[in-house]
């Protein structure tokens, strides 16, 4: 499933979508950036409530398919700028992290 | 004797620190700004402290070596050590407890080690942007074991701060005071859990133009690192003023 398809399926807010065809191959949920760095995998949809510019650095490092901000969190200006500059897909949803992780998992299962 | 101080400064060793934030430039800018007492607190590293303390001394400043430690919970804590030897062993302990990832210079920038004359000594290969495997409840005792003093950094900020990551001020952590950023709103300290908490301000400068003009001072018996450290260990806030 591509990030664009995931976005449409879950009616996500698209803050930055420079690579809509990127393939989502897994998921990771977590907010402590140093924890995410060592655990999120390439192609993951990373669900987090963190919205500062360090999130962009971690997303690039882990090579995730997209960042998905949960709980209605909006990216701060610095994160939005970095996401656009660095070609990072940055999405958002009003749902909580647990619900969102469930929904992403369900959509991925249906694609199999 | 009143000393204007800023005890949270970064050099080019810090990931995201400006490349012209060399130890010598930093010390000279602090002196120009009118500061008297300063400390170098790079992220999870003390490698430029010797250079900075020497350069600060050459500029007539009182300087302490230090580090901005990132705890397991990603809480930033300013840790100051009494001398370079103590800083070195404390630095070794933190280094051993950092995640073993190499620094990616394309993401975090180079982590440059320098001497007091701005000569490049090398680059720190390990990623300093991570969190040490040291819990926030462990920090105070750990720093005190090396004769140092510590307090949570920029508690008013929405990321990497004790309040953003832990939710509330717990006196059980043992910190005697906290740092707030220069932009901290005046009413921030009215929160119930922060009532009566003493705070100091710091620039947290990562670039030379972020070094701030003096905005606070402390009245000490002598212009020395020992007197400053003694005050920080047991701060009497009647001696402290903001302006």
mmCIF file of C-alpha atoms in Angstrom:
data_model
loop_
_atom_site.group_PDB
_atom_site.id
_atom_site.type_symbol
_atom_site.label_atom_id
_atom_site.label_comp_id
_atom_site.label_asym_id
_atom_site.label_seq_id
_atom_site.Cartn_x
_atom_site.Cartn_y
_atom_site.Cartn_z
ATOM 1 C CA UNK A 1 0.000 0.000 0.000
ATOM 2 C CA UNK A 2 1.347 3.427 -0.878
ATOM 3 C CA UNK A 3 1.335 6.386 1.491
ATOM 4 C CA UNK A 4 -1.217 8.057 -0.797
ATOM 5 C CA UNK A 5 -3.531 5.035 -0.558
ATOM 6 C CA UNK A 6 -3.133 4.938 3.225
ATOM 7 C CA UNK A 7 -3.886 8.641 3.436
ATOM 8 C CA UNK A 8 -7.071 8.240 1.393
ATOM 9 C CA UNK A 9 -8.197 5.112 3.251
ATOM 10 C CA UNK A 10 -7.889 6.762 6.676
ATOM 11 C CA UNK A 11 -8.817 10.326 5.598
ATOM 12 C CA UNK A 12 -5.500 11.677 6.866
ATOM 13 C CA UNK A 13 -4.415 15.297 6.818
ATOM 14 C CA UNK A 14 -1.550 15.734 4.339
ATOM 15 C CA UNK A 15 0.875 18.279 5.790
ATOM 16 C CA UNK A 16 3.610 17.287 3.356
ATOM 17 C CA UNK A 17 3.338 14.592 0.701
ATOM 18 C CA UNK A 18 6.338 14.800 -1.638
ATOM 19 C CA UNK A 19 6.574 11.014 -2.116
ATOM 20 C CA UNK A 20 2.970 9.758 -2.343
ATOM 21 C CA UNK A 21 4.001 6.497 -4.051
ATOM 22 C CA UNK A 22 6.323 5.427 -1.226
ATOM 23 C CA UNK A 23 5.377 1.930 -0.114
ATOM 24 C CA UNK A 24 4.232 1.378 3.462
ATOM 25 C CA UNK A 25 5.598 -2.010 4.505
ATOM 26 C CA UNK A 26 5.175 -1.847 8.272
ATOM 27 C CA UNK A 27 4.448 0.355 11.230
ATOM 28 C CA UNK A 28 6.003 1.718 14.376
ATOM 29 C CA UNK A 29 4.424 3.715 17.194
ATOM 30 C CA UNK A 30 6.555 5.657 19.663
ATOM 31 C CA UNK A 31 7.530 9.105 20.859
ATOM 32 C CA UNK A 32 10.957 8.858 22.443
ATOM 33 C CA UNK A 33 13.093 9.710 19.452
ATOM 34 C CA UNK A 34 16.193 7.834 20.544
ATOM 35 C CA UNK A 35 14.041 4.752 20.993
ATOM 36 C CA UNK A 36 12.518 5.155 17.533
ATOM 37 C CA UNK A 37 15.945 5.654 15.930
ATOM 38 C CA UNK A 38 17.058 2.149 16.743
ATOM 39 C CA UNK A 39 13.746 0.402 16.143
ATOM 40 C CA UNK A 40 11.668 1.896 13.332
ATOM 41 C CA UNK A 41 12.400 0.195 10.030
ATOM 42 C CA UNK A 42 12.608 1.423 6.467
ATOM 43 C CA UNK A 43 9.132 1.631 4.952
ATOM 44 C CA UNK A 44 7.359 1.972 8.297
ATOM 45 C CA UNK A 45 4.434 4.289 8.925
ATOM 46 C CA UNK A 46 5.708 5.952 12.124
ATOM 47 C CA UNK A 47 2.942 7.111 14.438
ATOM 48 C CA UNK A 48 3.954 9.734 16.993
ATOM 49 C CA UNK A 49 2.733 12.755 18.921
ATOM 50 C CA UNK A 50 6.130 14.472 18.673
ATOM 51 C CA UNK A 51 6.011 17.465 16.367
ATOM 52 C CA UNK A 52 9.412 19.138 16.587
ATOM 53 C CA UNK A 53 12.122 19.257 13.931
ATOM 54 C CA UNK A 54 14.074 16.359 15.433
ATOM 55 C CA UNK A 55 11.276 14.136 14.170
ATOM 56 C CA UNK A 56 12.412 14.893 10.600
ATOM 57 C CA UNK A 57 15.990 13.856 11.373
ATOM 58 C CA UNK A 58 14.824 10.575 12.873
ATOM 59 C CA UNK A 59 12.486 9.910 9.933
ATOM 60 C CA UNK A 60 15.373 10.355 7.496
ATOM 61 C CA UNK A 61 17.650 8.199 9.622
ATOM 62 C CA UNK A 62 15.161 5.359 9.868
ATOM 63 C CA UNK A 63 14.006 5.861 6.251
ATOM 64 C CA UNK A 64 10.340 5.520 7.203
ATOM 65 C CA UNK A 65 7.670 5.775 4.493
ATOM 66 C CA UNK A 66 5.811 8.484 6.400
ATOM 67 C CA UNK A 67 5.367 10.206 9.722
ATOM 68 C CA UNK A 68 1.807 10.081 11.016
ATOM 69 C CA UNK A 69 0.986 12.577 13.784
ATOM 70 C CA UNK A 70 -1.780 11.253 16.019
ATOM 71 C CA UNK A 71 -4.124 12.921 18.539
ATOM 72 C CA UNK A 72 -4.726 15.902 16.253
ATOM 73 C CA UNK A 73 -1.155 17.127 16.783
ATOM 74 C CA UNK A 74 -0.007 19.648 14.199
ATOM 75 C CA UNK A 75 3.644 19.905 13.115
ATOM 76 C CA UNK A 76 5.472 22.981 14.326
ATOM 77 C CA UNK A 77 6.837 25.333 11.666
ATOM 78 C CA UNK A 78 10.361 23.918 11.833
ATOM 79 C CA UNK A 79 9.180 20.333 11.308
ATOM 80 C CA UNK A 80 6.924 21.339 8.437
ATOM 81 C CA UNK A 81 9.782 23.200 6.750
ATOM 82 C CA UNK A 82 12.192 20.287 7.205
ATOM 83 C CA UNK A 83 9.647 17.771 5.929
ATOM 84 C CA UNK A 84 9.111 19.811 2.762
ATOM 85 C CA UNK A 85 12.826 20.445 2.234
ATOM 86 C CA UNK A 86 13.844 16.847 2.814
ATOM 87 C CA UNK A 87 11.045 15.118 0.928
ATOM 88 C CA UNK A 88 9.434 13.547 3.999
ATOM 89 C CA UNK A 89 5.795 12.458 3.948
ATOM 90 C CA UNK A 90 4.097 14.029 6.967
ATOM 91 C CA UNK A 91 0.485 13.163 7.723
ATOM 92 C CA UNK A 92 -1.896 13.705 10.595
ATOM 93 C CA UNK A 93 -5.055 12.350 12.187
ATOM 94 C CA UNK A 94 -7.320 13.276 15.069
ATOM 95 C CA UNK A 95 -7.352 9.680 16.284
ATOM 96 C CA UNK A 96 -5.329 8.453 19.233
ATOM 97 C CA UNK A 97 -2.165 6.436 18.708
ATOM 98 C CA UNK A 98 -3.709 3.101 19.707
ATOM 99 C CA UNK A 99 -6.693 3.466 17.413
ATOM 100 C CA UNK A 100 -4.559 4.743 14.573
ATOM 101 C CA UNK A 101 -2.067 1.883 14.858
ATOM 102 C CA UNK A 102 -4.987 -0.551 14.766
ATOM 103 C CA UNK A 103 -6.462 1.125 11.687
ATOM 104 C CA UNK A 104 -3.148 1.200 9.810
ATOM 105 C CA UNK A 105 -2.645 -2.463 10.654
ATOM 106 C CA UNK A 106 -6.133 -3.341 9.413
ATOM 107 C CA UNK A 107 -5.633 -1.526 6.104
ATOM 108 C CA UNK A 108 -2.304 -3.235 5.564
ATOM 109 C CA UNK A 109 -3.820 -6.642 6.294
ATOM 110 C CA UNK A 110 -6.512 -6.076 3.687
ATOM 111 C CA UNK A 111 -3.865 -5.312 1.082
ATOM 112 C CA UNK A 112 -2.128 -8.647 1.614
ATOM 113 C CA UNK B 1 31.263 40.141 43.877
ATOM 114 C CA UNK B 2 28.578 39.968 41.193
ATOM 115 C CA UNK B 3 29.125 37.483 38.382
ATOM 116 C CA UNK B 4 26.957 37.492 35.277
ATOM 117 C CA UNK B 5 26.551 33.913 34.191
ATOM 118 C CA UNK B 6 25.334 31.639 31.416
ATOM 119 C CA UNK B 7 25.920 27.987 32.217
ATOM 120 C CA UNK B 8 24.416 26.274 29.186
ATOM 121 C CA UNK B 9 26.416 26.714 25.989
ATOM 122 C CA UNK B 10 27.191 24.411 23.069
ATOM 123 C CA UNK B 11 30.246 24.175 20.857
ATOM 124 C CA UNK B 12 30.805 22.638 17.437
ATOM 125 C CA UNK B 13 31.049 19.233 19.131
ATOM 126 C CA UNK B 14 27.289 19.210 19.611
ATOM 127 C CA UNK B 15 25.265 17.844 16.737
ATOM 128 C CA UNK B 16 23.350 20.892 15.501
ATOM 129 C CA UNK B 17 25.978 23.208 17.000
ATOM 130 C CA UNK B 18 27.247 25.913 14.651
ATOM 131 C CA UNK B 19 30.547 25.109 12.973
ATOM 132 C CA UNK B 20 31.936 28.523 13.925
ATOM 133 C CA UNK B 21 30.973 27.837 17.552
ATOM 134 C CA UNK B 22 34.557 26.835 18.222
ATOM 135 C CA UNK B 23 35.728 26.818 21.840
ATOM 136 C CA UNK B 24 37.851 29.933 21.295
ATOM 137 C CA UNK B 25 35.124 31.835 19.410
ATOM 138 C CA UNK B 26 32.568 30.888 22.022
ATOM 139 C CA UNK B 27 34.754 32.053 24.917
ATOM 140 C CA UNK B 28 35.585 35.324 23.171
ATOM 141 C CA UNK B 29 31.934 36.012 22.387
ATOM 142 C CA UNK B 30 30.927 35.319 25.986
ATOM 143 C CA UNK B 31 33.520 37.825 27.195
ATOM 144 C CA UNK B 32 32.342 40.390 24.638
ATOM 145 C CA UNK B 33 28.744 39.902 25.740
ATOM 146 C CA UNK B 34 29.734 40.846 29.288
ATOM 147 C CA UNK B 35 29.470 37.444 30.922
ATOM 148 C CA UNK B 36 31.744 36.548 33.841
ATOM 149 C CA UNK B 37 31.010 32.882 34.436
ATOM 150 C CA UNK B 38 30.285 30.277 31.772
ATOM 151 C CA UNK B 39 30.085 26.533 31.245
ATOM 152 C CA UNK B 40 30.363 24.373 28.147
ATOM 153 C CA UNK B 41 27.575 21.812 27.987
ATOM 154 C CA UNK B 42 27.705 19.878 24.732
ATOM 155 C CA UNK B 43 25.210 17.085 24.196
ATOM 156 C CA UNK B 44 26.387 13.934 25.976
ATOM 157 C CA UNK B 45 30.050 14.852 25.547
ATOM 158 C CA UNK B 46 32.830 16.742 27.305
ATOM 159 C CA UNK B 47 35.467 16.564 24.550
ATOM 160 C CA UNK B 48 35.754 20.319 23.996
ATOM 161 C CA UNK B 49 35.705 21.313 27.666
ATOM 162 C CA UNK B 50 39.482 21.494 28.080
ATOM 163 C CA UNK B 51 39.772 23.788 25.063
ATOM 164 C CA UNK B 52 36.854 25.914 26.172
ATOM 165 C CA UNK B 53 38.021 26.290 29.777
ATOM 166 C CA UNK B 54 41.482 27.315 28.587
ATOM 167 C CA UNK B 55 40.080 29.820 26.102
ATOM 168 C CA UNK B 56 37.637 31.154 28.690
ATOM 169 C CA UNK B 57 40.476 31.618 31.164
ATOM 170 C CA UNK B 58 42.448 33.519 28.514
ATOM 171 C CA UNK B 59 39.437 35.824 28.210
ATOM 172 C CA UNK B 60 39.249 36.394 31.957
ATOM 173 C CA UNK B 61 36.151 34.272 32.441
ATOM 174 C CA UNK B 62 35.366 31.823 35.201
ATOM 175 C CA UNK B 63 34.580 28.531 33.436
ATOM 176 C CA UNK B 64 33.321 25.120 34.448
ATOM 177 C CA UNK B 65 33.362 21.979 32.311
ATOM 178 C CA UNK B 66 29.997 20.350 31.767
ATOM 179 C CA UNK B 67 27.599 18.410 29.612
ATOM 180 C CA UNK B 68 23.949 18.523 28.638
ATOM 181 C CA UNK B 69 23.024 14.939 29.354
ATOM 182 C CA UNK B 70 20.089 13.322 27.550
ATOM 183 C CA UNK B 71 18.523 10.845 29.933
ATOM 184 C CA UNK B 72 16.771 7.618 28.995
ATOM 185 C CA UNK B 73 13.485 9.567 29.058
ATOM 186 C CA UNK B 74 14.992 12.207 26.721
ATOM 187 C CA UNK B 75 15.068 14.784 29.456
ATOM 188 C CA UNK B 76 17.935 17.229 29.058
ATOM 189 C CA UNK B 77 19.905 17.841 32.245
ATOM 190 C CA UNK B 78 22.716 20.376 32.617
ATOM 191 C CA UNK B 79 25.593 18.715 34.469
ATOM 192 C CA UNK B 80 28.607 20.733 35.640
ATOM 193 C CA UNK B 81 31.769 19.165 36.991
ATOM 194 C CA UNK B 82 34.349 20.657 39.344
ATOM 195 C CA UNK B 83 37.356 20.194 37.048
ATOM 196 C CA UNK B 84 38.525 18.650 33.795
ATOM 197 C CA UNK B 85 39.609 15.366 35.388
ATOM 198 C CA UNK B 86 36.161 14.825 36.904
ATOM 199 C CA UNK B 87 34.561 15.868 33.618
ATOM 200 C CA UNK B 88 36.674 13.316 31.733
ATOM 201 C CA UNK B 89 35.647 10.356 33.904
ATOM 202 C CA UNK B 90 32.020 11.480 33.949
ATOM 203 C CA UNK B 91 32.226 11.816 30.165
ATOM 204 C CA UNK B 92 33.614 8.277 29.893
ATOM 205 C CA UNK B 93 30.721 6.892 31.928
ATOM 206 C CA UNK B 94 28.117 8.629 29.791
ATOM 207 C CA UNK B 95 29.909 7.597 26.599
ATOM 208 C CA UNK B 96 29.795 3.955 27.658
ATOM 209 C CA UNK B 97 26.044 4.275 28.130
ATOM 210 C CA UNK B 98 25.240 5.968 24.799
ATOM 211 C CA UNK B 99 23.684 3.961 21.963
ATOM 212 C CA UNK B 100 26.490 2.609 19.761
ATOM 213 C CA UNK B 101 25.340 4.296 16.554
ATOM 214 C CA UNK B 102 27.799 6.193 14.377
ATOM 215 C CA UNK B 103 27.096 9.868 13.750
ATOM 216 C CA UNK B 104 25.581 10.514 10.313
ATOM 217 C CA UNK B 105 27.077 13.898 9.406
ATOM 218 C CA UNK B 106 24.485 14.402 6.662
ATOM 219 C CA UNK B 107 21.710 14.385 9.248
ATOM 220 C CA UNK B 108 23.280 15.753 12.414
ATOM 221 C CA UNK B 109 26.324 17.570 11.061
ATOM 222 C CA UNK B 110 29.953 17.022 12.080
ATOM 223 C CA UNK B 111 30.873 16.730 15.770
ATOM 224 C CA UNK B 112 34.171 18.593 15.810
ATOM 225 C CA UNK B 113 36.791 18.288 18.550
ATOM 226 C CA UNK B 114 39.126 21.270 18.853
ATOM 227 C CA UNK B 115 41.903 22.714 20.967
ATOM 228 C CA UNK B 116 41.940 26.153 22.562
ATOM 229 C CA UNK B 117 43.608 27.612 19.470
ATOM 230 C CA UNK B 118 40.789 26.479 17.173
ATOM 231 C CA UNK B 119 42.824 23.690 15.642
ATOM 232 C CA UNK B 120 40.753 20.669 14.684
ATOM 233 C CA UNK B 121 41.721 17.615 16.702
ATOM 234 C CA UNK B 122 39.257 15.280 15.041
ATOM 235 C CA UNK B 123 35.612 14.340 14.977
ATOM 236 C CA UNK B 124 33.602 12.404 17.500
ATOM 237 C CA UNK B 125 32.459 9.328 15.538
ATOM 238 C CA UNK B 126 29.633 8.237 17.829
ATOM 239 C CA UNK B 127 26.204 9.814 17.481
ATOM 240 C CA UNK B 128 25.809 12.236 20.375
ATOM 241 C CA UNK B 129 22.191 13.057 19.492
ATOM 242 C CA UNK B 130 20.849 9.933 21.182
ATOM 243 C CA UNK B 131 19.824 9.304 24.776
ATOM 244 C CA UNK B 132 22.129 7.780 27.360
ATOM 245 C CA UNK B 133 20.983 4.706 29.221
ATOM 246 C CA UNK B 134 20.790 6.767 32.415
ATOM 247 C CA UNK B 135 17.395 7.340 34.022
ATOM 248 C CA UNK B 136 16.453 10.824 35.172
ATOM 249 C CA UNK B 137 16.027 9.586 38.737
ATOM 250 C CA UNK B 138 19.631 8.393 38.636
ATOM 251 C CA UNK B 139 21.254 11.584 37.377
ATOM 252 C CA UNK B 140 21.687 13.622 40.528
ATOM 253 C CA UNK B 141 23.463 10.896 42.503
ATOM 254 C CA UNK B 142 25.596 10.039 39.475
ATOM 255 C CA UNK B 143 26.759 13.620 38.924
ATOM 256 C CA UNK B 144 27.373 14.127 42.635
ATOM 257 C CA UNK B 145 29.545 11.029 42.667
ATOM 258 C CA UNK B 146 31.905 12.986 40.412
ATOM 259 C CA UNK B 147 31.670 16.098 42.602
ATOM 260 C CA UNK B 148 29.368 17.873 40.179
ATOM 261 C CA UNK B 149 26.009 19.565 40.261
ATOM 262 C CA UNK B 150 23.060 19.246 37.880
ATOM 263 C CA UNK B 151 19.628 20.630 37.117
ATOM 264 C CA UNK B 152 17.011 20.050 34.424
ATOM 265 C CA UNK B 153 17.380 22.195 31.317
ATOM 266 C CA UNK B 154 14.751 24.466 29.722
ATOM 267 C CA UNK B 155 11.811 22.989 31.629
ATOM 268 C CA UNK B 156 9.452 25.372 29.817
ATOM 269 C CA UNK B 157 10.203 23.898 26.386
ATOM 270 C CA UNK B 158 7.830 21.430 24.680
ATOM 271 C CA UNK B 159 10.517 18.879 23.873
ATOM 272 C CA UNK B 160 13.481 17.297 25.651
ATOM 273 C CA UNK B 161 12.389 18.825 28.925
ATOM 274 C CA UNK B 162 11.548 17.317 32.275
ATOM 275 C CA UNK B 163 8.024 18.712 32.232
ATOM 276 C CA UNK B 164 7.254 17.806 28.609
ATOM 277 C CA UNK B 165 8.427 14.226 29.047
ATOM 278 C CA UNK B 166 7.583 13.475 32.674
ATOM 279 C CA UNK B 167 4.518 15.660 32.993
ATOM 280 C CA UNK B 168 5.204 17.262 36.333
ATOM 281 C CA UNK B 169 7.872 18.459 38.720
ATOM 282 C CA UNK B 170 8.699 15.690 41.165
ATOM 283 C CA UNK B 171 10.681 16.969 44.175
ATOM 284 C CA UNK B 172 11.814 13.361 44.587
ATOM 285 C CA UNK B 173 14.217 13.869 41.684
ATOM 286 C CA UNK B 174 16.309 15.932 44.067
ATOM 287 C CA UNK B 175 16.995 18.900 41.810
ATOM 288 C CA UNK B 176 17.402 22.103 43.825
ATOM 289 C CA UNK B 177 16.407 24.405 40.972
ATOM 290 C CA UNK B 178 15.692 24.352 37.258
ATOM 291 C CA UNK B 179 16.636 26.185 34.105
ATOM 292 C CA UNK B 180 14.098 28.058 32.024
ATOM 293 C CA UNK B 181 14.678 29.429 28.550
ATOM 294 C CA UNK B 182 14.847 33.140 27.890
ATOM 295 C CA UNK B 183 11.448 32.930 26.175
ATOM 296 C CA UNK B 184 9.735 31.406 29.191
ATOM 297 C CA UNK B 185 6.422 33.188 29.846
ATOM 298 C CA UNK B 186 6.263 34.961 33.212
ATOM 299 C CA UNK B 187 3.199 33.030 34.344
ATOM 300 C CA UNK B 188 4.705 29.626 33.530
ATOM 301 C CA UNK B 189 5.919 29.147 37.102
ATOM 302 C CA UNK B 190 2.412 29.635 38.497
ATOM 303 C CA UNK B 191 1.649 25.972 37.902
ATOM 304 C CA UNK B 192 0.801 24.236 41.152
ATOM 305 C CA UNK B 193 3.690 21.792 40.910
ATOM 306 C CA UNK B 194 6.205 24.610 40.293
ATOM 307 C CA UNK B 195 5.237 26.932 43.120
ATOM 308 C CA UNK B 196 8.313 28.066 45.009
ATOM 309 C CA UNK B 197 10.693 26.512 42.474
ATOM 310 C CA UNK B 198 13.795 28.620 41.852
ATOM 311 C CA UNK B 199 15.025 28.972 38.290
ATOM 312 C CA UNK B 200 18.042 30.214 36.405
ATOM 313 C CA UNK B 201 18.061 31.308 32.772
ATOM 314 C CA UNK B 202 20.419 30.140 30.057
ATOM 315 C CA UNK B 203 20.930 30.883 26.395
ATOM 316 C CA UNK B 204 21.416 27.218 25.340
ATOM 317 C CA UNK B 205 23.379 28.849 22.512
ATOM 318 C CA UNK B 206 24.149 26.538 19.587
ATOM 319 C CA UNK B 207 25.296 29.446 17.398
ATOM 320 C CA UNK B 208 27.463 32.452 18.187
ATOM 321 C CA UNK B 209 24.617 34.905 17.621
ATOM 322 C CA UNK B 210 22.532 33.142 20.280
ATOM 323 C CA UNK B 211 24.897 34.092 23.096
ATOM 324 C CA UNK B 212 22.815 36.458 25.122
ATOM 325 C CA UNK B 213 23.622 39.648 26.940
ATOM 326 C CA UNK B 214 23.826 39.154 30.674
ATOM 327 C CA UNK B 215 20.380 38.842 32.250
ATOM 328 C CA UNK B 216 21.243 37.401 35.649
ATOM 329 C CA UNK B 217 24.016 37.494 38.207
ATOM 330 C CA UNK B 218 24.984 35.946 41.494
ATOM 331 C CA UNK B 219 26.844 37.636 44.339
ATOM 332 C CA UNK B 220 29.760 35.393 45.320
ATOM 333 C CA UNK B 221 32.604 35.785 47.796
ATOM 334 C CA UNK B 222 35.191 35.396 45.035
ATOM 335 C CA UNK B 223 35.463 35.341 41.268
ATOM 336 C CA UNK B 224 36.275 31.668 41.037
ATOM 337 C CA UNK B 225 34.934 28.403 39.690
ATOM 338 C CA UNK B 226 35.042 26.994 43.225
ATOM 339 C CA UNK B 227 32.810 29.776 44.576
ATOM 340 C CA UNK B 228 30.376 29.355 41.698
ATOM 341 C CA UNK B 229 30.229 25.613 42.154
ATOM 342 C CA UNK B 230 29.718 25.985 45.898
ATOM 343 C CA UNK B 231 26.748 28.267 45.224
ATOM 344 C CA UNK B 232 25.274 25.882 42.652
ATOM 345 C CA UNK B 233 25.557 22.976 45.062
ATOM 346 C CA UNK B 234 23.590 24.812 47.684
ATOM 347 C CA UNK B 235 22.117 27.878 46.006
ATOM 348 C CA UNK B 236 21.005 30.807 48.146
ATOM 349 C CA UNK B 237 18.643 32.619 45.820
ATOM 350 C CA UNK B 238 18.871 35.783 47.925
ATOM 351 C CA UNK B 239 22.249 36.250 46.251
ATOM 352 C CA UNK B 240 20.762 35.870 42.778
ATOM 353 C CA UNK B 241 19.235 38.552 40.655
ATOM 354 C CA UNK B 242 17.664 38.777 37.218
ATOM 355 C CA UNK B 243 17.774 41.892 35.132
#
